[in-house]
Amino acid sequence: MSSRRNFIEKVTVSAIGMPLLFNSPNLLAATEASYDGPVLRVAIMGLGSYGSRVAKAMVDCKKAKLVGVISGTPSKIKDWQAKYSIPKKNCYNYDNFDAIKDNDDIDAVYIITPNGLHCDQTIRVAKAGKHVICEKPMAISVAEGQKMVDACKAAKVKLLIGYRMHYEPKTKALIQMRMNGEFGTPKFFQGQSGFVIGDPTQWRLNKELAGGGAMMDIGIYSINGARYILGEDPIWITAQETKTDPVKFKEGVDETIQFQMGFASGAVANCLSSYNIGNLDRFYMSGSDGWLEMKPSTGYGPIKGRTHKGELNQPHVTHQTLQMDGMAELIFNGKQPIVPLDGEEGVKDMKIIEAIFEAAKTGKKVEISI
Ligand code: NDP
């Protein structure tokens, strides 16, 4: 089994440098079909829009399987039981899910609920002795994020954040190119992340449940993207907020924020996060010896990317399928993704978000150390 696993890893590692090999559907099918290692048994908490997308994507996973649900809506539990053959003993609600500690058939819980609930739910899952996969943003403050990291450490369980782009093939190829020095020294990043949000009564526009507005939900992609594309964490932040609809976007719920980040190397980033400007899904990076552009950059795909060397051609695979297989490997074998997605990584983004909010509020340049 271990030699088979080595073979799979070798194919994956060499895929970045050998697009023709990676593009071969037969080879991919042969390697995937041969998997007979451990399978991560996952319960999803929060059977909403994204939870449904993850469940569907997991049908194609080789190393992870949906085996349980935690939900406040009995009718959804019934539907999911039928759709994914989930036994009654693996179904919980928000009052009784601590009992999951006695369920040996579940290894991990994937929390896909509103942001403001993640901290408390993560701590409860950790105390039940199960690994936690938590959606982004991991929490609604740095303090909450740190509590989650500490609770998972104390319980000796993993805490992974749902940064699906860290497993996306074109994103990985571009990060690898930057690591190889193919862009020279990264100098400038531009990130645009936004869409026009609908229903004004949804939790995403409720400060308690969302922790903010566009920045927590979609702006975080430009923050995380700047860090993995440039390969550096910021040391200062400036930000400017624009609000055209204070009824829909109440106090503490940001509509549009432009922000700038400075890095120790001298690189700079200029980003836009919005709930009121459509078609914002683009990354651009200019280095001393080359450039990259991704558009779309973080949507569900296919992602498109090009550089000074030409178009990227890695095939599209459903992001959440790759993510869940990758997370299973991380949990079982410690195999890290190209850039980390653990709780500490989530806390870094929370620190940047808090600094952006402070900079937007005060109009001052905020120094940051992460
Ligand atoms: P939805 O509103 O579609 O679903 C959230 C689900 O959480 C609900 O359906 C409900 O499920 C459960 N829930 C529990 N308590 C509440 C509450 N008080 N109010 C509302 N729902 C509650 O949201 P999404 O699925 O779009 O987002 C969930 C999380 O996933 C967020 O953190 C979001 O940022 C993240 N996300 C990540 C994406 C990514 O690409 N990585 C994409 C989209 C979202 P039930 O009825 O089963 O209890």
GROMACS .gro file of C-alpha atoms and ligand atoms in nm:
model
  418
    1MET     CA    1   0.000   0.000   0.000
    2SER     CA    2   0.277   0.241   0.088
    3SER     CA    3   0.447   0.193  -0.249
    4ARG     CA    4   0.116   0.264  -0.419
    5ARG     CA    5   0.077   0.579  -0.213
    6ASN     CA    6   0.431   0.683  -0.305
    7PHE     CA    7   0.342   0.635  -0.669
    8ILE     CA    8   0.033   0.855  -0.635
    9GLU     CA    9   0.236   1.124  -0.458
   10LYS     CA   10   0.508   1.109  -0.724
   11VAL     CA   11   0.254   1.155  -1.001
   12THR     CA   12   0.096   1.451  -0.819
   13VAL     CA   13   0.428   1.619  -0.746
   14SER     CA   14   0.559   1.577  -1.098
   15ALA     CA   15   0.228   1.693  -1.245
   16ILE     CA   16   0.315   2.059  -1.195
   17GLY     CA   17   0.624   2.032  -1.408
   18MET     CA   18   0.475   1.790  -1.662
   19PRO     CA   19   0.141   1.920  -1.791
   20LEU     CA   20   0.116   1.652  -2.060
   21LEU     CA   21   0.139   1.371  -1.808
   22PHE     CA   22  -0.107   1.543  -1.575
   23ASN     CA   23  -0.347   1.594  -1.863
   24SER     CA   24  -0.367   1.225  -1.937
   25PRO     CA   25  -0.714   1.107  -1.825
   26ASN     CA   26  -0.608   0.741  -1.840
   27LEU     CA   27  -0.320   0.788  -1.602
   28LEU     CA   28  -0.534   0.990  -1.364
   29ALA     CA   29  -0.807   0.726  -1.367
   30ALA     CA   30  -0.554   0.448  -1.315
   31THR     CA   31  -0.395   0.615  -1.013
   32GLU     CA   32  -0.726   0.714  -0.854
   33ALA     CA   33  -0.892   0.380  -0.909
   34SER     CA   34  -0.606   0.206  -0.733
   35TYR     CA   35  -0.654   0.380  -0.397
   36ASP     CA   36  -0.714   0.137  -0.111
   37GLY     CA   37  -0.590   0.345   0.185
   38PRO     CA   38  -0.781   0.493   0.478
   39VAL     CA   39  -1.095   0.699   0.417
   40LEU     CA   40  -1.182   1.010   0.621
   41ARG     CA   41  -1.539   0.973   0.748
   42VAL     CA   42  -1.697   1.318   0.763
   43ALA     CA   43  -2.015   1.465   0.912
   44ILE     CA   44  -2.130   1.796   0.764
   45MET     CA   45  -2.274   2.055   1.004
   46GLY     CA   46  -2.510   2.304   0.835
   47LEU     CA   47  -2.696   2.168   0.534
   48GLY     CA   48  -2.724   2.496   0.346
   49SER     CA   49  -2.613   2.608   0.005
   50TYR     CA   50  -2.238   2.545   0.043
   51GLY     CA   51  -2.285   2.233   0.255
   52SER     CA   52  -2.492   2.089  -0.031
   53ARG     CA   53  -2.216   2.170  -0.280
   54VAL     CA   54  -1.952   2.001  -0.064
   55ALA     CA   55  -2.169   1.690  -0.015
   56LYS     CA   56  -2.221   1.657  -0.390
   57ALA     CA   57  -1.847   1.699  -0.458
   58MET     CA   58  -1.759   1.437  -0.196
   59VAL     CA   59  -1.939   1.168  -0.395
   60ASP     CA   60  -1.630   1.167  -0.622
   61CYS     CA   61  -1.376   1.162  -0.339
   62LYS     CA   62  -1.153   0.857  -0.300
   63LYS     CA   63  -1.014   0.937   0.043
   64ALA     CA   64  -1.308   1.110   0.215
   65LYS     CA   65  -1.671   1.010   0.254
   66LEU     CA   66  -1.982   1.183   0.385
   67VAL     CA   67  -2.119   0.962   0.663
   68GLY     CA   68  -2.312   1.196   0.894
   69VAL     CA   69  -2.503   1.523   0.931
   70ILE     CA   70  -2.567   1.786   1.198
   71SER     CA   71  -2.861   2.012   1.122
   72GLY     CA   72  -3.138   2.216   1.282
   73THR     CA   73  -3.383   2.121   1.006
   74PRO     CA   74  -3.531   1.769   1.035
   75SER     CA   75  -3.666   1.769   0.678
   76LYS     CA   76  -3.315   1.830   0.539
   77ILE     CA   77  -3.175   1.546   0.751
   78LYS     CA   78  -3.435   1.315   0.599
   79ASP     CA   79  -3.350   1.425   0.244
   80TRP     CA   80  -2.976   1.387   0.298
   81GLN     CA   81  -3.021   1.044   0.461
   82ALA     CA   82  -3.198   0.924   0.149
   83LYS     CA   83  -2.962   1.093  -0.095
   84TYR     CA   84  -2.633   0.989   0.068
   85SER     CA   85  -2.734   0.669   0.253
   86ILE     CA   86  -2.666   0.821   0.595
   87PRO     CA   87  -2.770   0.598   0.887
   88LYS     CA   88  -2.992   0.745   1.159
   89LYS     CA   89  -2.726   0.690   1.424
   90ASN     CA   90  -2.502   0.943   1.241
   91CYS     CA   91  -2.764   1.224   1.243
   92TYR     CA   92  -2.750   1.501   1.504
   93ASN     CA   93  -2.894   1.844   1.578
   94TYR     CA   94  -2.729   2.150   1.736
   95ASP     CA   95  -2.843   2.048   2.086
   96ASN     CA   96  -2.720   1.690   2.089
   97PHE     CA   97  -2.411   1.681   1.866
   98ASP     CA   98  -2.169   1.664   2.162
   99ALA     CA   99  -2.271   1.297   2.172
  100ILE     CA  100  -2.069   1.250   1.853
  101LYS     CA  101  -1.779   1.173   2.088
  102ASP     CA  102  -1.928   0.824   2.134
  103ASN     CA  103  -1.964   0.765   1.760
  104ASP     CA  104  -1.665   0.569   1.629
  105ASP     CA  105  -1.791   0.592   1.272
  106ILE     CA  106  -1.716   0.966   1.239
  107ASP     CA  107  -1.357   1.103   1.217
  108ALA     CA  108  -1.419   1.469   1.137
  109VAL     CA  109  -1.690   1.735   1.134
  110TYR     CA  110  -1.704   1.994   0.853
  111ILE     CA  111  -1.862   2.314   0.992
  112ILE     CA  112  -2.050   2.500   0.715
  113THR     CA  113  -2.274   2.730   0.919
  114PRO     CA  114  -2.284   3.113   0.947
  115ASN     CA  115  -1.946   3.261   1.049
  116GLY     CA  116  -2.058   3.379   1.393
  117LEU     CA  117  -2.132   3.020   1.499
  118HIS     CA  118  -1.797   2.866   1.395
  119CYS     CA  119  -1.606   2.932   1.719
  120ASP     CA  120  -1.851   2.775   1.961
  121GLN     CA  121  -1.920   2.483   1.727
  122THR     CA  122  -1.549   2.418   1.667
  123ILE     CA  123  -1.479   2.407   2.040
  124ARG     CA  124  -1.765   2.161   2.095
  125VAL     CA  125  -1.648   1.934   1.812
  126ALA     CA  126  -1.289   1.943   1.942
  127LYS     CA  127  -1.408   1.852   2.290
  128ALA     CA  128  -1.587   1.556   2.135
  129GLY     CA  129  -1.247   1.441   2.005
  130LYS     CA  130  -1.319   1.482   1.632
  131HIS     CA  131  -1.106   1.666   1.374
  132VAL     CA  132  -1.254   1.999   1.264
  133ILE     CA  133  -1.277   2.133   0.913
  134CYS     CA  134  -1.423   2.484   0.936
  135GLU     CA  135  -1.538   2.712   0.658
  136LYS     CA  136  -1.385   3.052   0.592
  137PRO     CA  137  -1.381   3.298   0.755
  138MET     CA  138  -1.282   3.069   1.044
  139ALA     CA  139  -1.445   3.308   1.294
  140ILE     CA  140  -1.554   3.669   1.335
  141SER     CA  141  -1.250   3.792   1.533
  142VAL     CA  142  -0.886   3.712   1.604
  143ALA     CA  143  -0.975   3.628   1.964
  144GLU     CA  144  -1.230   3.369   1.852
  145GLY     CA  145  -0.991   3.221   1.595
  146GLN     CA  146  -0.718   3.183   1.855
  147LYS     CA  147  -0.962   3.014   2.096
  148MET     CA  148  -1.042   2.763   1.822
  149VAL     CA  149  -0.673   2.691   1.758
  150ASP     CA  150  -0.611   2.646   2.132
  151ALA     CA  151  -0.915   2.419   2.179
  152CYS     CA  152  -0.812   2.191   1.891
  153LYS     CA  153  -0.454   2.175   2.019
  154ALA     CA  154  -0.572   2.088   2.370
  155ALA     CA  155  -0.798   1.814   2.228
  156LYS     CA  156  -0.518   1.690   1.997
  157VAL     CA  157  -0.738   1.717   1.689
  158LYS     CA  158  -0.664   1.892   1.361
  159LEU     CA  159  -0.822   2.226   1.270
  160LEU     CA  160  -0.833   2.290   0.895
  161ILE     CA  161  -0.993   2.589   0.721
  162GLY     CA  162  -1.192   2.544   0.399
  163TYR     CA  163  -0.944   2.729   0.175
  164ARG     CA  164  -1.034   2.523  -0.132
  165MET     CA  165  -0.806   2.726  -0.365
  166HIS     CA  166  -0.502   2.574  -0.193
  167TYR     CA  167  -0.586   2.250  -0.377
  168GLU     CA  168  -0.691   2.406  -0.710
  169PRO     CA  169  -0.455   2.295  -0.991
  170LYS     CA  170  -0.394   2.631  -1.168
  171THR     CA  171  -0.351   2.814  -0.838
  172LYS     CA  172  -0.102   2.548  -0.728
  173ALA     CA  173   0.087   2.572  -1.057
  174LEU     CA  174   0.120   2.951  -1.022
  175ILE     CA  175   0.236   2.926  -0.660
  176GLN     CA  176   0.493   2.668  -0.772
  177MET     CA  177   0.611   2.902  -1.051
  178ARG     CA  178   0.656   3.181  -0.796
  179MET     CA  179   0.846   2.943  -0.567
  180ASN     CA  180   1.068   2.847  -0.862
  181GLY     CA  181   1.148   3.215  -0.917
  182GLU     CA  182   0.983   3.223  -1.260
  183PHE     CA  183   0.835   3.571  -1.195
  184GLY     CA  184   1.158   3.702  -1.040
  185THR     CA  185   1.087   3.913  -0.730
  186PRO     CA  186   0.712   3.966  -0.677
  187LYS     CA  187   0.645   4.341  -0.675
  188PHE     CA  188   0.271   4.407  -0.703
  189PHE     CA  189  -0.052   4.216  -0.643
  190GLN     CA  190  -0.399   4.327  -0.737
  191GLY     CA  191  -0.702   4.137  -0.604
  192GLN     CA  192  -1.064   4.205  -0.691
  193SER     CA  193  -1.326   4.004  -0.502
  194GLY     CA  194  -1.693   4.088  -0.503
  195PHE     CA  195  -2.049   4.036  -0.619
  196VAL     CA  196  -2.386   4.206  -0.582
  197ILE     CA  197  -2.562   4.053  -0.282
  198GLY     CA  198  -2.940   3.999  -0.291
  199ASP     CA  199  -3.188   3.938  -0.007
  200PRO     CA  200  -3.129   4.207   0.261
  201THR     CA  201  -3.260   3.976   0.536
  202GLN     CA  202  -2.997   3.700   0.490
  203TRP     CA  203  -2.744   3.618   0.766
  204ARG     CA  204  -2.456   3.749   0.551
  205LEU     CA  205  -2.587   4.102   0.619
  206ASN     CA  206  -2.634   4.043   0.993
  207LYS     CA  207  -2.329   4.159   1.189
  208GLU     CA  208  -2.372   3.906   1.470
  209LEU     CA  209  -2.385   3.607   1.237
  210ALA     CA  210  -2.148   3.732   0.966
  211GLY     CA  211  -1.897   3.938   1.169
  212GLY     CA  212  -1.896   4.207   0.900
  213GLY     CA  213  -2.000   4.224   0.538
  214ALA     CA  214  -1.818   4.163   0.210
  215MET     CA  215  -1.471   4.149   0.367
  216MET     CA  216  -1.545   3.844   0.585
  217ASP     CA  217  -1.721   3.663   0.302
  218ILE     CA  218  -1.548   3.749  -0.025
  219GLY     CA  219  -1.274   4.007   0.042
  220ILE     CA  220  -1.093   3.734   0.237
  221TYR     CA  221  -1.013   3.570  -0.100
  222SER     CA  222  -0.803   3.872  -0.202
  223ILE     CA  223  -0.631   3.872   0.139
  224ASN     CA  224  -0.548   3.502   0.130
  225GLY     CA  225  -0.466   3.526  -0.243
  226ALA     CA  226  -0.221   3.815  -0.195
  227ARG     CA  227  -0.040   3.603   0.064
  228TYR     CA  228  -0.015   3.285  -0.144
  229ILE     CA  229   0.062   3.460  -0.471
  230LEU     CA  230   0.329   3.691  -0.324
  231GLY     CA  231   0.451   3.432  -0.071
  232GLU     CA  232   0.468   3.691   0.208
  233ASP     CA  233   0.259   3.833   0.493
  234PRO     CA  234   0.182   4.207   0.509
  235ILE     CA  235   0.343   4.448   0.756
  236TRP     CA  236   0.110   4.745   0.705
  237ILE     CA  237  -0.245   4.811   0.588
  238THR     CA  238  -0.440   5.114   0.468
  239ALA     CA  239  -0.810   5.099   0.374
  240GLN     CA  240  -1.100   5.314   0.256
  241GLU     CA  241  -1.469   5.224   0.289
  242THR     CA  242  -1.751   5.330   0.059
  243LYS     CA  243  -2.114   5.284   0.163
  244THR     CA  244  -2.392   5.376  -0.081
  245ASP     CA  245  -2.675   5.190   0.095
  246PRO     CA  246  -2.665   5.226   0.475
  247VAL     CA  247  -3.006   5.060   0.510
  248LYS     CA  248  -2.897   4.732   0.349
  249PHE     CA  249  -2.539   4.756   0.481
  250LYS     CA  250  -2.587   4.855   0.844
  251GLU     CA  251  -2.324   4.966   1.097
  252GLY     CA  252  -2.044   4.708   1.101
  253VAL     CA  253  -2.152   4.545   0.774
  254ASP     CA  254  -1.910   4.663   0.505
  255GLU     CA  255  -2.039   4.714   0.153
  256THR     CA  256  -1.720   4.809  -0.037
  257ILE     CA  257  -1.365   4.845   0.097
  258GLN     CA  258  -1.050   4.920  -0.101
  259PHE     CA  259  -0.737   4.822   0.086
  260GLN     CA  260  -0.366   4.832   0.036
  261MET     CA  261  -0.102   4.607   0.195
  262GLY     CA  262   0.271   4.656   0.220
  263PHE     CA  263   0.523   4.373   0.259
  264ALA     CA  264   0.872   4.358   0.410
  265SER     CA  265   1.026   4.287   0.066
  266GLY     CA  266   0.886   4.616  -0.064
  267ALA     CA  267   0.603   4.445  -0.257
  268VAL     CA  268   0.262   4.616  -0.241
  269ALA     CA  269  -0.096   4.498  -0.294
  270ASN     CA  270  -0.405   4.693  -0.392
  271CYS     CA  271  -0.737   4.511  -0.341
  272LEU     CA  272  -1.111   4.564  -0.366
  273SER     CA  273  -1.380   4.382  -0.166
  274SER     CA  274  -1.746   4.447  -0.243
  275TYR     CA  275  -2.105   4.330  -0.193
  276ASN     CA  276  -2.227   4.590  -0.440
  277ILE     CA  277  -2.000   4.561  -0.745
  278GLY     CA  278  -2.043   4.259  -0.972
  279ASN     CA  279  -1.795   4.050  -1.171
  280LEU     CA  280  -1.503   4.104  -0.934
  281ASP     CA  281  -1.301   3.783  -0.949
  282ARG     CA  282  -0.951   3.864  -1.068
  283PHE     CA  283  -0.591   3.840  -0.946
  284TYR     CA  284  -0.292   4.005  -1.112
  285MET     CA  285   0.071   3.991  -1.006
  286SER     CA  286   0.372   4.163  -1.152
  287GLY     CA  287   0.722   4.050  -1.064
  288SER     CA  288   1.066   4.169  -1.175
  289ASP     CA  289   1.079   3.900  -1.446
  290GLY     CA  290   0.718   3.823  -1.533
  291TRP     CA  291   0.349   3.845  -1.451
  292LEU     CA  292   0.037   3.636  -1.392
  293GLU     CA  293  -0.334   3.696  -1.430
  294MET     CA  294  -0.619   3.479  -1.301
  295LYS     CA  295  -0.974   3.554  -1.415
  296PRO     CA  296  -1.181   3.398  -1.273
  297SER     CA  297  -0.944   3.360  -0.979
  298THR     CA  298  -1.145   3.207  -0.694
  299GLY     CA  299  -1.494   3.116  -0.822
  300TYR     CA  300  -1.603   2.754  -0.840
  301GLY     CA  301  -1.428   2.722  -1.174
  302PRO     CA  302  -1.303   2.651  -1.420
  303ILE     CA  303  -1.036   2.894  -1.307
  304LYS     CA  304  -0.845   3.062  -1.590
  305GLY     CA  305  -0.485   3.168  -1.566
  306ARG     CA  306  -0.212   3.305  -1.789
  307THR     CA  307   0.139   3.431  -1.740
  308HIS     CA  308   0.414   3.596  -1.946
  309LYS     CA  309   0.485   3.236  -2.061
  310GLY     CA  310   0.133   3.163  -2.188
  311GLU     CA  311  -0.200   3.008  -2.088
  312LEU     CA  312  -0.228   2.753  -1.807
  313ASN     CA  313  -0.387   2.423  -1.914
  314GLN     CA  314  -0.431   2.213  -1.601
  315PRO     CA  315  -0.772   2.043  -1.623
  316HIS     CA  316  -1.060   2.161  -1.404
  317VAL     CA  317  -1.153   1.926  -1.121
  318THR     CA  318  -1.431   2.016  -0.875
  319HIS     CA  319  -1.249   2.213  -0.605
  320GLN     CA  320  -1.425   2.057  -0.308
  321THR     CA  321  -1.345   1.702  -0.430
  322LEU     CA  322  -0.973   1.785  -0.443
  323GLN     CA  323  -0.993   1.968  -0.112
  324MET     CA  324  -1.156   1.683   0.079
  325ASP     CA  325  -0.923   1.418  -0.065
  326GLY     CA  326  -0.630   1.649   0.017
  327MET     CA  327  -0.751   1.709   0.371
  328ALA     CA  328  -0.789   1.335   0.424
  329GLU     CA  329  -0.425   1.289   0.320
  330LEU     CA  330  -0.322   1.570   0.553
  331ILE     CA  331  -0.507   1.417   0.847
  332PHE     CA  332  -0.391   1.059   0.784
  333ASN     CA  333  -0.037   1.112   0.650
  334GLY     CA  334   0.050   1.470   0.743
  335LYS     CA  335   0.085   1.552   0.373
  336GLN     CA  336   0.073   1.933   0.359
  337PRO     CA  337  -0.085   2.130   0.073
  338ILE     CA  338   0.137   2.369  -0.125
  339VAL     CA  339   0.045   2.648   0.120
  340PRO     CA  340  -0.097   2.581   0.467
  341LEU     CA  341  -0.466   2.586   0.557
  342ASP     CA  342  -0.456   2.513   0.927
  343GLY     CA  343  -0.611   2.715   1.208
  344GLU     CA  344  -0.301   2.935   1.245
  345GLU     CA  345  -0.336   3.029   0.879
  346GLY     CA  346  -0.699   3.124   0.940
  347VAL     CA  347  -0.597   3.343   1.235
  348LYS     CA  348  -0.352   3.532   1.010
  349ASP     CA  349  -0.635   3.629   0.777
  350MET     CA  350  -0.850   3.732   1.077
  351LYS     CA  351  -0.565   3.961   1.193
  352ILE     CA  352  -0.550   4.123   0.851
  353ILE     CA  353  -0.928   4.169   0.842
  354GLU     CA  354  -0.925   4.338   1.184
  355ALA     CA  355  -0.641   4.565   1.068
  356ILE     CA  356  -0.838   4.653   0.751
  357PHE     CA  357  -1.145   4.745   0.958
  358GLU     CA  358  -0.930   4.958   1.189
  359ALA     CA  359  -0.756   5.131   0.898
  360ALA     CA  360  -1.090   5.202   0.726
  361LYS     CA  361  -1.237   5.343   1.048
  362THR     CA  362  -0.943   5.559   1.154
  363GLY     CA  363  -0.806   5.651   0.812
  364LYS     CA  364  -0.462   5.563   0.949
  365LYS     CA  365  -0.190   5.329   0.826
  366VAL     CA  366  -0.200   5.024   1.056
  367GLU     CA  367   0.121   4.837   1.127
  368ILE     CA  368   0.065   4.463   1.154
  369SER     CA  369   0.279   4.174   1.271
  370ILE     CA  370   0.151   3.825   1.194
  371NDP     P1  371  -2.639   2.906   0.394
  371NDP     O1  372  -2.722   3.011   0.458
  371NDP     O2  373  -2.677   2.858   0.259
  371NDP     O3  374  -2.635   2.777   0.489
  371NDP     C1  375  -2.597   2.786   0.624
  371NDP     C2  376  -2.664   2.671   0.699
  371NDP     O4  377  -2.622   2.680   0.836
  371NDP     C3  378  -2.816   2.678   0.706
  371NDP     O5  379  -2.878   2.620   0.594
  371NDP     C4  380  -2.846   2.601   0.832
  371NDP     O6  381  -2.843   2.462   0.804
  371NDP     C5  382  -2.725   2.630   0.921
  371NDP     N1  383  -2.755   2.727   1.026
  371NDP     C6  384  -2.742   2.704   1.160
  371NDP     N2  385  -2.777   2.810   1.231
  371NDP     C7  386  -2.814   2.905   1.143
  371NDP     C8  387  -2.860   3.040   1.158
  371NDP     N3  388  -2.874   3.098   1.279
  371NDP     N4  389  -2.889   3.110   1.047
  371NDP     C9  390  -2.874   3.054   0.925
  371NDP     N5  391  -2.832   2.928   0.905
  371NDP    C10  392  -2.800   2.854   1.015
  371NDP     O7  393  -2.489   2.959   0.396
  371NDP     P2  394  -2.367   2.905   0.309
  371NDP     O8  395  -2.377   2.759   0.298
  371NDP     O9  396  -2.356   2.984   0.185
  371NDP    O10  397  -2.241   2.947   0.401
  371NDP    C11  398  -2.204   2.874   0.516
  371NDP    C12  399  -2.056   2.893   0.545
  371NDP    O11  400  -1.981   2.849   0.434
  371NDP    C13  401  -2.011   3.038   0.568
  371NDP    O12  402  -1.912   3.044   0.667
  371NDP    C14  403  -1.956   3.080   0.434
  371NDP    O13  404  -1.859   3.184   0.442
  371NDP    C15  405  -1.894   2.951   0.386
  371NDP     N6  406  -1.886   2.942   0.240
  371NDP    C16  407  -1.768   2.905   0.184
  371NDP    C17  408  -1.756   2.893   0.047
  371NDP    C18  409  -1.629   2.849  -0.014
  371NDP    O14  410  -1.617   2.852  -0.136
  371NDP     N7  411  -1.532   2.802   0.063
  371NDP    C19  412  -1.868   2.926  -0.041
  371NDP    C20  413  -1.990   2.960   0.028
  371NDP    C21  414  -1.997   2.967   0.164
  371NDP     P3  415  -2.940   2.359   0.878
  371NDP    O15  416  -3.077   2.397   0.836
  371NDP    O16  417  -2.896   2.227   0.828
  371NDP    O17  418  -2.917   2.375   1.027
   0.00000   0.00000   0.00000
